[in-house]
mmCIF file of C-alpha atoms and ligand atoms in Angstrom:
data_model
loop_
_atom_site.group_PDB
_atom_site.id
_atom_site.type_symbol
_atom_site.label_atom_id
_atom_site.label_comp_id
_atom_site.label_asym_id
_atom_site.label_seq_id
_atom_site.Cartn_x
_atom_site.Cartn_y
_atom_site.Cartn_z
ATOM 1 C CA MET B 1 -2.810 -28.793 -12.695
ATOM 2 C CA ASN B 2 -0.966 -25.482 -11.741
ATOM 3 C CA ALA B 3 -1.234 -24.618 -7.740
ATOM 4 C CA ARG B 4 0.547 -21.945 -8.103
ATOM 5 C CA LYS B 5 -0.914 -18.339 -7.289
ATOM 6 C CA LYS B 6 -0.038 -15.668 -10.146
ATOM 7 C CA ILE B 7 0.990 -12.544 -8.243
ATOM 8 C CA ALA B 8 0.694 -10.067 -11.375
ATOM 9 C CA LEU B 9 3.002 -6.415 -10.243
ATOM 10 C CA ILE B 10 1.946 -3.685 -12.880
ATOM 11 C CA GLY B 11 4.971 -1.050 -12.869
ATOM 12 C CA ALA B 12 8.205 -2.540 -12.686
ATOM 13 C CA GLY B 13 10.208 0.431 -11.197
ATOM 14 C CA GLN B 14 11.738 1.508 -8.033
ATOM 15 C CA ILE B 15 9.041 -0.851 -5.859
ATOM 16 C CA GLY B 16 8.030 -3.049 -9.049
ATOM 17 C CA GLY B 17 11.363 -4.964 -8.042
ATOM 18 C CA THR B 18 11.739 -4.640 -5.004
ATOM 19 C CA LEU B 19 7.649 -6.815 -4.516
ATOM 20 C CA ALA B 20 9.204 -9.186 -7.138
ATOM 21 C CA LEU B 21 11.848 -9.783 -4.583
ATOM 22 C CA LEU B 22 9.953 -10.401 -1.984
ATOM 23 C CA ALA B 23 7.586 -12.068 -3.863
ATOM 24 C CA GLY B 24 9.603 -15.116 -5.430
ATOM 25 C CA LEU B 25 11.919 -15.359 -1.989
ATOM 26 C CA ARG B 26 8.362 -15.915 0.609
ATOM 27 C CA GLY B 27 7.341 -18.301 -1.954
ATOM 28 C CA LEU B 28 4.304 -16.234 -3.080
ATOM 29 C CA GLY B 29 4.013 -18.321 -6.639
ATOM 30 C CA ASP B 30 5.048 -17.420 -10.226
ATOM 31 C CA VAL B 31 5.282 -13.621 -10.721
ATOM 32 C CA VAL B 32 4.707 -11.252 -14.085
ATOM 33 C CA LEU B 33 7.371 -8.368 -13.721
ATOM 34 C CA TYR B 34 4.521 -5.479 -16.463
ATOM 35 C CA ASP B 35 5.809 -2.154 -17.373
ATOM 36 C CA VAL B 36 5.053 0.139 -20.763
ATOM 37 C CA VAL B 37 9.182 0.320 -20.487
ATOM 38 C CA GLU B 38 11.019 -2.047 -23.129
ATOM 39 C CA GLY B 39 13.197 -4.396 -21.307
ATOM 40 C CA MET B 40 13.219 -3.491 -18.166
ATOM 41 C CA PRO B 41 10.551 -5.789 -17.263
ATOM 42 C CA GLN B 42 12.733 -8.568 -18.723
ATOM 43 C CA GLY B 43 15.874 -7.701 -17.406
ATOM 44 C CA LYS B 44 14.625 -7.270 -13.775
ATOM 45 C CA ALA B 45 13.311 -10.987 -13.786
ATOM 46 C CA LEU B 46 16.496 -12.180 -15.555
ATOM 47 C CA ASP B 47 17.876 -11.377 -12.944
ATOM 48 C CA LEU B 48 15.355 -12.308 -10.405
ATOM 49 C CA THR B 49 15.616 -16.017 -12.300
ATOM 50 C CA HIS B 50 19.171 -15.991 -11.714
ATOM 51 C CA LEU B 51 18.496 -15.290 -7.979
ATOM 52 C CA ALA B 52 15.940 -18.217 -7.787
ATOM 53 C CA PRO B 53 18.541 -20.864 -7.754
ATOM 54 C CA VAL B 54 20.837 -19.307 -5.137
ATOM 55 C CA PHE B 55 18.347 -19.738 -2.384
ATOM 56 C CA GLY B 56 17.002 -22.735 -3.647
ATOM 57 C CA CYS B 57 13.394 -20.508 -4.506
ATOM 58 C CA ASP B 58 10.643 -22.172 -6.979
ATOM 59 C CA PHE B 59 9.359 -19.462 -8.530
ATOM 60 C CA LYS B 60 9.315 -18.368 -12.526
ATOM 61 C CA ILE B 61 9.393 -14.712 -13.522
ATOM 62 C CA THR B 62 8.315 -13.307 -16.418
ATOM 63 C CA GLY B 63 8.877 -10.073 -17.532
ATOM 64 C CA THR B 64 6.450 -8.588 -20.497
ATOM 65 C CA ASN B 65 5.717 -5.576 -21.469
ATOM 66 C CA ASN B 66 2.177 -7.506 -22.901
ATOM 67 C CA ILE B 67 -0.974 -6.672 -19.519
ATOM 68 C CA ALA B 68 -2.264 -9.464 -21.772
ATOM 69 C CA ASP B 69 0.909 -11.729 -19.751
ATOM 70 C CA ILE B 70 -1.506 -10.956 -16.591
ATOM 71 C CA ARG B 71 -4.441 -13.462 -17.492
ATOM 72 C CA GLY B 72 -5.367 -15.619 -14.433
ATOM 73 C CA ALA B 73 -3.371 -13.372 -12.062
ATOM 74 C CA ASP B 74 -5.062 -13.926 -8.494
ATOM 75 C CA VAL B 75 -3.366 -10.824 -7.198
ATOM 76 C CA CYS B 76 -2.186 -7.427 -8.416
ATOM 77 C CA ILE B 77 -0.076 -4.714 -7.156
ATOM 78 C CA VAL B 78 0.195 -1.602 -8.623
ATOM 79 C CA THR B 79 3.083 0.554 -8.834
ATOM 80 C CA SER B 80 2.343 1.672 -12.531
ATOM 81 C CA GLY B 81 2.427 5.940 -12.048
ATOM 82 C CA ILE B 82 5.076 8.710 -12.869
ATOM 83 C CA PRO B 83 6.727 10.816 -9.839
ATOM 84 C CA ARG B 84 6.293 14.079 -9.347
ATOM 85 C CA LYS B 85 8.960 16.481 -11.423
ATOM 86 C CA PRO B 86 10.344 19.899 -10.825
ATOM 87 C CA GLY B 87 7.355 22.659 -11.765
ATOM 88 C CA MET B 88 4.564 19.859 -11.927
ATOM 89 C CA SER B 89 1.641 20.706 -10.037
ATOM 90 C CA ARG B 90 0.023 18.466 -7.551
ATOM 91 C CA ASP B 91 -3.356 18.605 -10.161
ATOM 92 C CA ASP B 92 -1.013 17.365 -13.337
ATOM 93 C CA LEU B 93 0.695 14.305 -11.239
ATOM 94 C CA VAL B 94 -3.175 13.710 -10.076
ATOM 95 C CA LYS B 95 -4.530 13.111 -13.939
ATOM 96 C CA THR B 96 -1.197 12.363 -15.128
ATOM 97 C CA ASN B 97 -1.580 8.876 -13.106
ATOM 98 C CA ALA B 98 -4.719 8.984 -13.118
ATOM 99 C CA ASP B 99 -4.933 7.704 -16.844
ATOM 100 C CA ILE B 100 -1.681 5.605 -16.006
ATOM 101 C CA ILE B 101 -3.839 3.832 -13.569
ATOM 102 C CA ARG B 102 -8.313 3.949 -15.987
ATOM 103 C CA LYS B 103 -5.568 1.861 -18.469
ATOM 104 C CA VAL B 104 -4.678 -0.728 -15.920
ATOM 105 C CA ALA B 105 -7.648 -0.407 -14.705
ATOM 106 C CA ASP B 106 -8.655 -2.061 -18.147
ATOM 107 C CA GLY B 107 -6.261 -4.708 -18.497
ATOM 108 C CA ILE B 108 -6.871 -6.425 -14.493
ATOM 109 C CA LYS B 109 -10.500 -6.102 -15.869
ATOM 110 C CA SER B 110 -9.685 -7.353 -19.403
ATOM 111 C CA HIS B 111 -7.519 -10.018 -18.041
ATOM 112 C CA ALA B 112 -7.305 -10.879 -13.980
ATOM 113 C CA PRO B 113 -10.839 -10.345 -13.646
ATOM 114 C CA ASN B 114 -10.704 -12.035 -9.921
ATOM 115 C CA ALA B 115 -7.760 -11.121 -8.715
ATOM 116 C CA PHE B 116 -7.382 -9.163 -5.324
ATOM 117 C CA VAL B 117 -5.679 -5.845 -6.223
ATOM 118 C CA ILE B 118 -3.364 -3.600 -4.259
ATOM 119 C CA VAL B 119 -2.942 0.252 -4.862
ATOM 120 C CA ILE B 120 0.712 1.769 -4.221
ATOM 121 C CA THR B 121 0.504 4.472 -6.880
ATOM 122 C CA ASN B 122 -0.059 8.362 -5.359
ATOM 123 C CA PRO B 123 -1.671 10.013 -4.510
ATOM 124 C CA LEU B 124 -2.786 6.912 -2.889
ATOM 125 C CA ASP B 125 -6.088 7.003 -1.783
ATOM 126 C CA VAL B 126 -7.346 8.300 -4.817
ATOM 127 C CA MET B 127 -6.032 5.758 -7.555
ATOM 128 C CA THR B 128 -7.436 3.149 -4.998
ATOM 129 C CA TYR B 129 -10.614 4.666 -5.332
ATOM 130 C CA LEU B 130 -10.370 5.059 -9.044
ATOM 131 C CA MET B 131 -8.681 1.653 -9.443
ATOM 132 C CA GLN B 132 -12.116 0.337 -8.094
ATOM 133 C CA LYS B 133 -14.278 2.672 -9.973
ATOM 134 C CA GLU B 134 -12.028 1.576 -13.482
ATOM 135 C CA THR B 135 -12.417 -1.898 -12.574
ATOM 136 C CA GLY B 136 -15.945 -2.282 -11.357
ATOM 137 C CA PHE B 137 -14.773 -4.931 -8.879
ATOM 138 C CA PRO B 138 -16.372 -5.391 -5.235
ATOM 139 C CA THR B 139 -14.903 -3.375 -2.968
ATOM 140 C CA ALA B 140 -13.340 -5.727 -0.888
ATOM 141 C CA ARG B 141 -11.511 -6.625 -4.010
ATOM 142 C CA VAL B 142 -9.531 -3.222 -4.590
ATOM 143 C CA VAL B 143 -7.779 -1.770 -1.420
ATOM 144 C CA GLY B 144 -4.820 0.424 -1.181
ATOM 145 C CA MET B 145 -1.439 0.126 0.830
ATOM 146 C CA ALA B 146 -0.654 2.770 3.059
ATOM 147 C CA GLY B 147 -1.582 2.146 6.136
ATOM 148 C CA VAL B 148 0.877 -0.638 6.755
ATOM 149 C CA LEU B 149 3.646 1.428 6.147
ATOM 150 C CA ASP B 150 2.340 4.317 7.677
ATOM 151 C CA THR B 151 1.770 2.041 10.720
ATOM 152 C CA ALA B 152 5.135 0.369 10.805
ATOM 153 C CA ARG B 153 6.653 3.774 9.916
ATOM 154 C CA TYR B 154 5.598 4.378 13.889
ATOM 155 C CA GLN B 155 6.277 1.519 14.199
ATOM 156 C CA ALA B 156 10.303 1.582 13.609
ATOM 157 C CA HIS B 157 10.148 4.565 15.605
ATOM 158 C CA LEU B 158 8.238 3.859 18.818
ATOM 159 C CA ALA B 159 10.557 1.133 19.171
ATOM 160 C CA GLU B 160 13.558 2.878 19.075
ATOM 161 C CA GLU B 161 12.347 5.053 21.482
ATOM 162 C CA LEU B 162 11.851 2.135 23.085
ATOM 163 C CA ASN B 163 14.915 0.095 22.962
ATOM 164 C CA VAL B 164 12.019 -2.802 22.222
ATOM 165 C CA SER B 165 11.763 -4.960 19.628
ATOM 166 C CA VAL B 166 9.682 -4.191 16.406
ATOM 167 C CA SER B 167 7.257 -6.645 17.657
ATOM 168 C CA SER B 168 6.567 -5.642 20.870
ATOM 169 C CA VAL B 169 4.448 -2.625 19.669
ATOM 170 C CA SER B 170 1.571 -2.503 18.332
ATOM 171 C CA ALA B 171 -0.068 0.495 16.812
ATOM 172 C CA PHE B 172 -2.225 2.212 14.087
ATOM 173 C CA VAL B 173 -2.552 4.724 11.946
ATOM 174 C CA LEU B 174 -5.373 5.636 10.243
ATOM 175 C CA GLY B 175 -6.433 8.843 7.645
ATOM 176 C CA GLY B 176 -4.901 9.269 4.156
ATOM 177 C CA HIS B 177 -1.191 8.391 3.218
ATOM 178 C CA GLY B 178 -0.126 12.110 3.931
ATOM 179 C CA ASP B 179 0.827 14.608 5.883
ATOM 180 C CA ASP B 180 -2.148 14.452 7.272
ATOM 181 C CA MET B 181 -2.414 10.461 8.341
ATOM 182 C CA VAL B 182 -3.752 9.635 11.651
ATOM 183 C CA PRO B 183 -1.599 8.103 14.293
ATOM 184 C CA VAL B 184 -3.459 6.766 16.472
ATOM 185 C CA ARG B 185 -2.004 7.148 20.258
ATOM 186 C CA SER B 186 -4.899 6.025 22.305
ATOM 187 C CA TYR B 187 -4.634 2.396 20.609
ATOM 188 C CA THR B 188 -0.836 1.890 20.830
ATOM 189 C CA THR B 189 0.835 -0.518 22.703
ATOM 190 C CA CYS B 190 4.093 -1.725 23.736
ATOM 191 C CA ASN B 191 2.418 -5.311 24.209
ATOM 192 C CA GLY B 192 -0.418 -3.950 26.429
ATOM 193 C CA ILE B 193 0.744 -0.683 27.587
ATOM 194 C CA PRO B 194 0.043 2.480 26.422
ATOM 195 C CA VAL B 195 2.905 4.293 24.868
ATOM 196 C CA GLU B 196 1.745 7.728 26.830
ATOM 197 C CA LYS B 197 2.090 5.459 30.174
ATOM 198 C CA LEU B 198 5.775 5.152 28.704
ATOM 199 C CA ILE B 199 6.778 8.387 26.041
ATOM 200 C CA PRO B 200 6.038 11.775 27.173
ATOM 201 C CA ALA B 201 3.425 13.372 25.421
ATOM 202 C CA GLU B 202 5.751 15.583 23.693
ATOM 203 C CA LYS B 203 7.932 12.950 22.251
ATOM 204 C CA LEU B 204 5.125 11.228 20.889
ATOM 205 C CA ASP B 205 4.196 14.418 18.993
ATOM 206 C CA ALA B 206 7.944 14.127 18.015
ATOM 207 C CA ILE B 207 7.621 10.789 16.812
ATOM 208 C CA GLU B 208 4.260 11.754 15.325
ATOM 209 C CA LYS B 209 5.533 14.339 13.434
ATOM 210 C CA ARG B 210 8.555 12.664 12.125
ATOM 211 C CA VAL B 211 5.751 9.436 10.724
ATOM 212 C CA ARG B 212 3.567 12.631 8.505
ATOM 213 C CA GLY B 213 7.037 13.157 7.358
ATOM 214 C CA SER B 214 8.568 9.443 6.876
ATOM 215 C CA GLY B 215 8.067 9.849 2.912
ATOM 216 C CA GLY B 216 9.638 13.367 2.737
ATOM 217 C CA GLU B 217 12.593 12.367 4.200
ATOM 218 C CA VAL B 218 13.327 9.533 2.402
ATOM 219 C CA VAL B 219 12.912 11.480 -0.992
ATOM 220 C CA ALA B 220 14.911 14.635 0.955
ATOM 221 C CA LEU B 221 17.798 11.758 1.916
ATOM 222 C CA LEU B 222 17.166 9.407 -1.167
ATOM 223 C CA LYS B 223 17.397 12.507 -3.528
ATOM 224 C CA THR B 224 16.394 10.738 -6.825
ATOM 225 C CA GLY B 225 13.223 8.529 -6.236
ATOM 226 C CA SER B 226 10.479 7.987 -3.274
ATOM 227 C CA ALA B 227 10.836 4.874 -0.737
ATOM 228 C CA PHE B 228 10.758 1.394 -2.231
ATOM 229 C CA TYR B 229 12.115 -1.822 0.602
ATOM 230 C CA SER B 230 9.411 -0.664 3.212
ATOM 231 C CA PRO B 231 5.724 0.532 0.977
ATOM 232 C CA ALA B 232 6.877 -2.993 -1.061
ATOM 233 C CA ALA B 233 7.221 -4.681 2.360
ATOM 234 C CA SER B 234 3.416 -3.783 3.651
ATOM 235 C CA ALA B 235 2.441 -4.944 -0.459
ATOM 236 C CA ILE B 236 3.523 -8.201 -0.023
ATOM 237 C CA THR B 237 2.479 -8.792 3.774
ATOM 238 C CA MET B 238 -1.713 -7.506 2.665
ATOM 239 C CA ALA B 239 -0.919 -10.125 -0.741
ATOM 240 C CA GLU B 240 0.095 -12.439 1.737
ATOM 241 C CA ALA B 241 -2.949 -12.190 4.533
ATOM 242 C CA TYR B 242 -5.207 -12.347 0.937
ATOM 243 C CA LEU B 243 -3.797 -15.727 -0.281
ATOM 244 C CA PHE B 244 -3.336 -16.896 3.226
ATOM 245 C CA ASP B 245 -6.263 -16.008 4.391
ATOM 246 C CA ARG B 246 -4.520 -14.626 7.521
ATOM 247 C CA ARG B 247 -7.420 -12.902 8.692
ATOM 248 C CA LYS B 248 -5.150 -10.220 9.800
ATOM 249 C CA VAL B 249 -5.923 -6.929 10.833
ATOM 250 C CA VAL B 250 -4.181 -3.991 9.709
ATOM 251 C CA ALA B 251 -4.483 -0.939 9.267
ATOM 252 C CA ALA B 252 -5.497 -0.489 4.325
ATOM 253 C CA ALA B 253 -7.199 2.340 2.017
ATOM 254 C CA ALA B 254 -10.644 0.881 2.189
ATOM 255 C CA ALA B 255 -13.835 1.878 1.181
ATOM 256 C CA CYS B 256 -15.356 3.068 3.363
ATOM 257 C CA ASN B 257 -19.578 3.454 3.432
ATOM 258 C CA GLY B 258 -20.437 5.370 6.738
ATOM 259 C CA GLU B 259 -18.336 4.147 9.048
ATOM 260 C CA TYR B 260 -15.885 6.442 11.135
ATOM 261 C CA GLY B 261 -18.309 9.029 9.924
ATOM 262 C CA VAL B 262 -17.334 8.541 5.721
ATOM 263 C CA LYS B 263 -19.148 7.788 3.203
ATOM 264 C CA GLY B 264 -18.593 6.836 -1.069
ATOM 265 C CA ILE B 265 -14.261 7.244 -0.414
ATOM 266 C CA TYR B 266 -11.308 5.029 -0.114
ATOM 267 C CA LEU B 267 -9.630 6.206 3.386
ATOM 268 C CA GLY B 268 -7.178 4.454 5.810
ATOM 269 C CA VAL B 269 -9.156 2.096 8.888
ATOM 270 C CA PRO B 270 -8.764 -0.969 10.377
ATOM 271 C CA VAL B 271 -9.361 -3.626 8.994
ATOM 272 C CA ILE B 272 -9.396 -7.818 8.280
ATOM 273 C CA LEU B 273 -7.493 -8.805 5.095
ATOM 274 C CA GLY B 274 -8.547 -12.258 3.916
ATOM 275 C CA ALA B 275 -9.150 -14.729 1.919
ATOM 276 C CA ASN B 276 -12.181 -12.527 0.455
ATOM 277 C CA GLY B 277 -10.352 -9.467 0.347
ATOM 278 C CA VAL B 278 -10.947 -6.618 2.489
ATOM 279 C CA GLU B 279 -13.352 -8.916 5.280
ATOM 280 C CA ARG B 280 -14.689 -5.814 6.927
ATOM 281 C CA ILE B 281 -13.468 -2.352 8.525
ATOM 282 C CA VAL B 282 -12.764 -2.764 12.482
ATOM 283 C CA GLU B 283 -14.956 0.207 14.171
ATOM 284 C CA ILE B 284 -12.995 1.496 16.732
ATOM 285 C CA GLU B 285 -14.010 4.547 19.496
ATOM 286 C CA LEU B 286 -11.255 7.143 19.113
ATOM 287 C CA SER B 287 -10.929 10.238 20.631
ATOM 288 C CA SER B 288 -12.474 14.242 19.701
ATOM 289 C CA SER B 289 -9.303 14.846 18.606
ATOM 290 C CA GLU B 290 -8.268 11.660 17.009
ATOM 291 C CA LYS B 291 -12.304 12.071 14.960
ATOM 292 C CA ALA B 292 -11.165 15.642 14.201
ATOM 293 C CA LEU B 293 -8.355 14.512 12.627
ATOM 294 C CA LEU B 294 -9.524 12.039 10.626
ATOM 295 C CA GLN B 295 -12.905 13.429 8.987
ATOM 296 C CA LYS B 296 -9.756 16.465 8.412
ATOM 297 C CA SER B 297 -7.551 13.542 6.542
ATOM 298 C CA ALA B 298 -10.884 12.596 4.717
ATOM 299 C CA GLN B 299 -11.758 16.017 3.633
ATOM 300 C CA GLY B 300 -7.811 15.579 1.798
ATOM 301 C CA VAL B 301 -8.994 12.947 -0.161
ATOM 302 C CA GLN B 302 -12.443 13.680 -1.100
ATOM 303 C CA SER B 303 -10.470 17.254 -2.695
ATOM 304 C CA ILE B 304 -8.120 15.104 -4.767
ATOM 305 C CA ILE B 305 -11.185 13.286 -5.808
ATOM 306 C CA SER B 306 -13.281 16.121 -7.069
ATOM 307 C CA ILE B 307 -8.797 16.912 -9.545
ATOM 308 C CA LEU B 308 -10.240 14.095 -11.214
HETATM 309 N N1 APR X 1 1.727 0.544 -17.508
HETATM 310 C C1 APR X 1 3.190 0.487 -16.497
HETATM 311 N N2 APR X 1 3.014 0.708 -15.679
HETATM 312 C C2 APR X 1 3.796 1.875 -16.316
HETATM 313 C C3 APR X 1 3.251 2.794 -16.842
HETATM 314 C C4 APR X 1 2.087 1.956 -17.350
HETATM 315 N N3 APR X 1 0.695 2.455 -17.698
HETATM 316 N N4 APR X 1 3.491 4.395 -16.449
HETATM 317 C C5 APR X 1 4.134 3.837 -16.543
HETATM 318 N N5 APR X 1 4.517 3.366 -15.620
HETATM 319 C C6 APR X 1 5.951 2.437 -14.680
HETATM 320 C C7 APR X 1 7.041 3.288 -15.188
HETATM 321 O O1 APR X 1 7.808 2.941 -17.087
HETATM 322 C C8 APR X 1 7.903 2.998 -13.910
HETATM 323 O O2 APR X 1 8.812 2.099 -14.556
HETATM 324 O O3 APR X 1 5.825 3.075 -13.200
HETATM 325 C C9 APR X 1 6.675 2.392 -12.773
HETATM 326 C C10 APR X 1 7.021 3.394 -11.309
HETATM 327 O O4 APR X 1 7.593 2.805 -11.116
HETATM 328 P P1 APR X 1 8.983 4.022 -10.471
HETATM 329 O O5 APR X 1 9.216 6.109 -11.143
HETATM 330 O O6 APR X 1 10.324 3.940 -10.160
HETATM 331 O O7 APR X 1 8.475 4.692 -9.274
HETATM 332 P P2 APR X 1 8.349 3.600 -7.373
HETATM 333 O O8 APR X 1 9.604 3.586 -6.966
HETATM 334 O O9 APR X 1 7.576 1.958 -8.151
HETATM 335 O O10 APR X 1 6.849 3.834 -6.600
HETATM 336 C C11 APR X 1 5.847 3.215 -7.739
HETATM 337 O O11 APR X 1 4.311 4.743 -6.103
HETATM 338 O O12 APR X 1 4.601 4.811 -4.191
HETATM 339 C C12 APR X 1 4.143 5.192 -5.225
HETATM 340 O O13 APR X 1 4.975 7.524 -5.089
HETATM 341 C C13 APR X 1 4.986 6.343 -5.657
HETATM 342 O O14 APR X 1 3.199 6.788 -7.391
HETATM 343 C C14 APR X 1 4.679 6.415 -7.321
HETATM 344 C C15 APR X 1 4.631 4.381 -7.104
#
């Protein structure tokens, strides 16, 4: 009997390696780290095998270049892709990553047909959409990570401003994972107290602007690569919600079927994540300006889908 869950990490780069570490430390199950680069997933897996006894973690981790090794995975977290290179257009990036996602989707469909799939590769909402189309999995079993991360960034900067625990701040950032994401101020509270009552509007504007540009802020500082700790942590919390049936309410890229006036695409919306994956999309009343911003964000996602 194998009672341990199996977590397949597709892409063993910066985020993939961090996912492996967190999955092991948090006891999600056994981990398979897959990448096309020879030796790299095996090297990271061996390093993590040596870490396990230090913390007394009993997880088995395997590095591989053979997609068939993800066989029977319960959860697949996908980070495979390439970053935008100098001189590369957005359209070229979309097409290149789309080809990678198509290949990976084929592997997941063949070898892990019952998996819950979390997509991290950018452009997030579009790659999640493509993953669902290519695998043909039920939409409840294919989800994109970004809302959890965008929300965490909002929470972090609000907590910093209020000088309170991050766990006292409850927030939502909806929409696509890009500059036009929508921090939903009207539902953002400090332990139930609307943040609008605690932070002046201009300061909230500045925090929200910073949150929209957070990904770029990290890239500019790192110079090579993009954020990896927080995206990995965000995906791990989503995997836990599924594996342990937490029924957690989070913002995530989900397939909209008329909710929020959006149909046929993936977009960041509030969802309940549990043992059935996306148990349901939660519809909340938005202010008219929030509604307009969400529509604009949906149009942005739609325009990238049209590149495919
Ligand atoms: N199959 C598997 N892995 C692949 C494939 C493929 N067909 N093509 C590329 N990869 C691997 C690369 O070899 C690399 O190791 O995907 C990995 C991506 O890792 P990084 O370049 O380190 O990128 P990372 O920082 O992990 O981000 C991954 O998440 O947030 C997004 O924009 C980010 O799209 C990027 C993704």
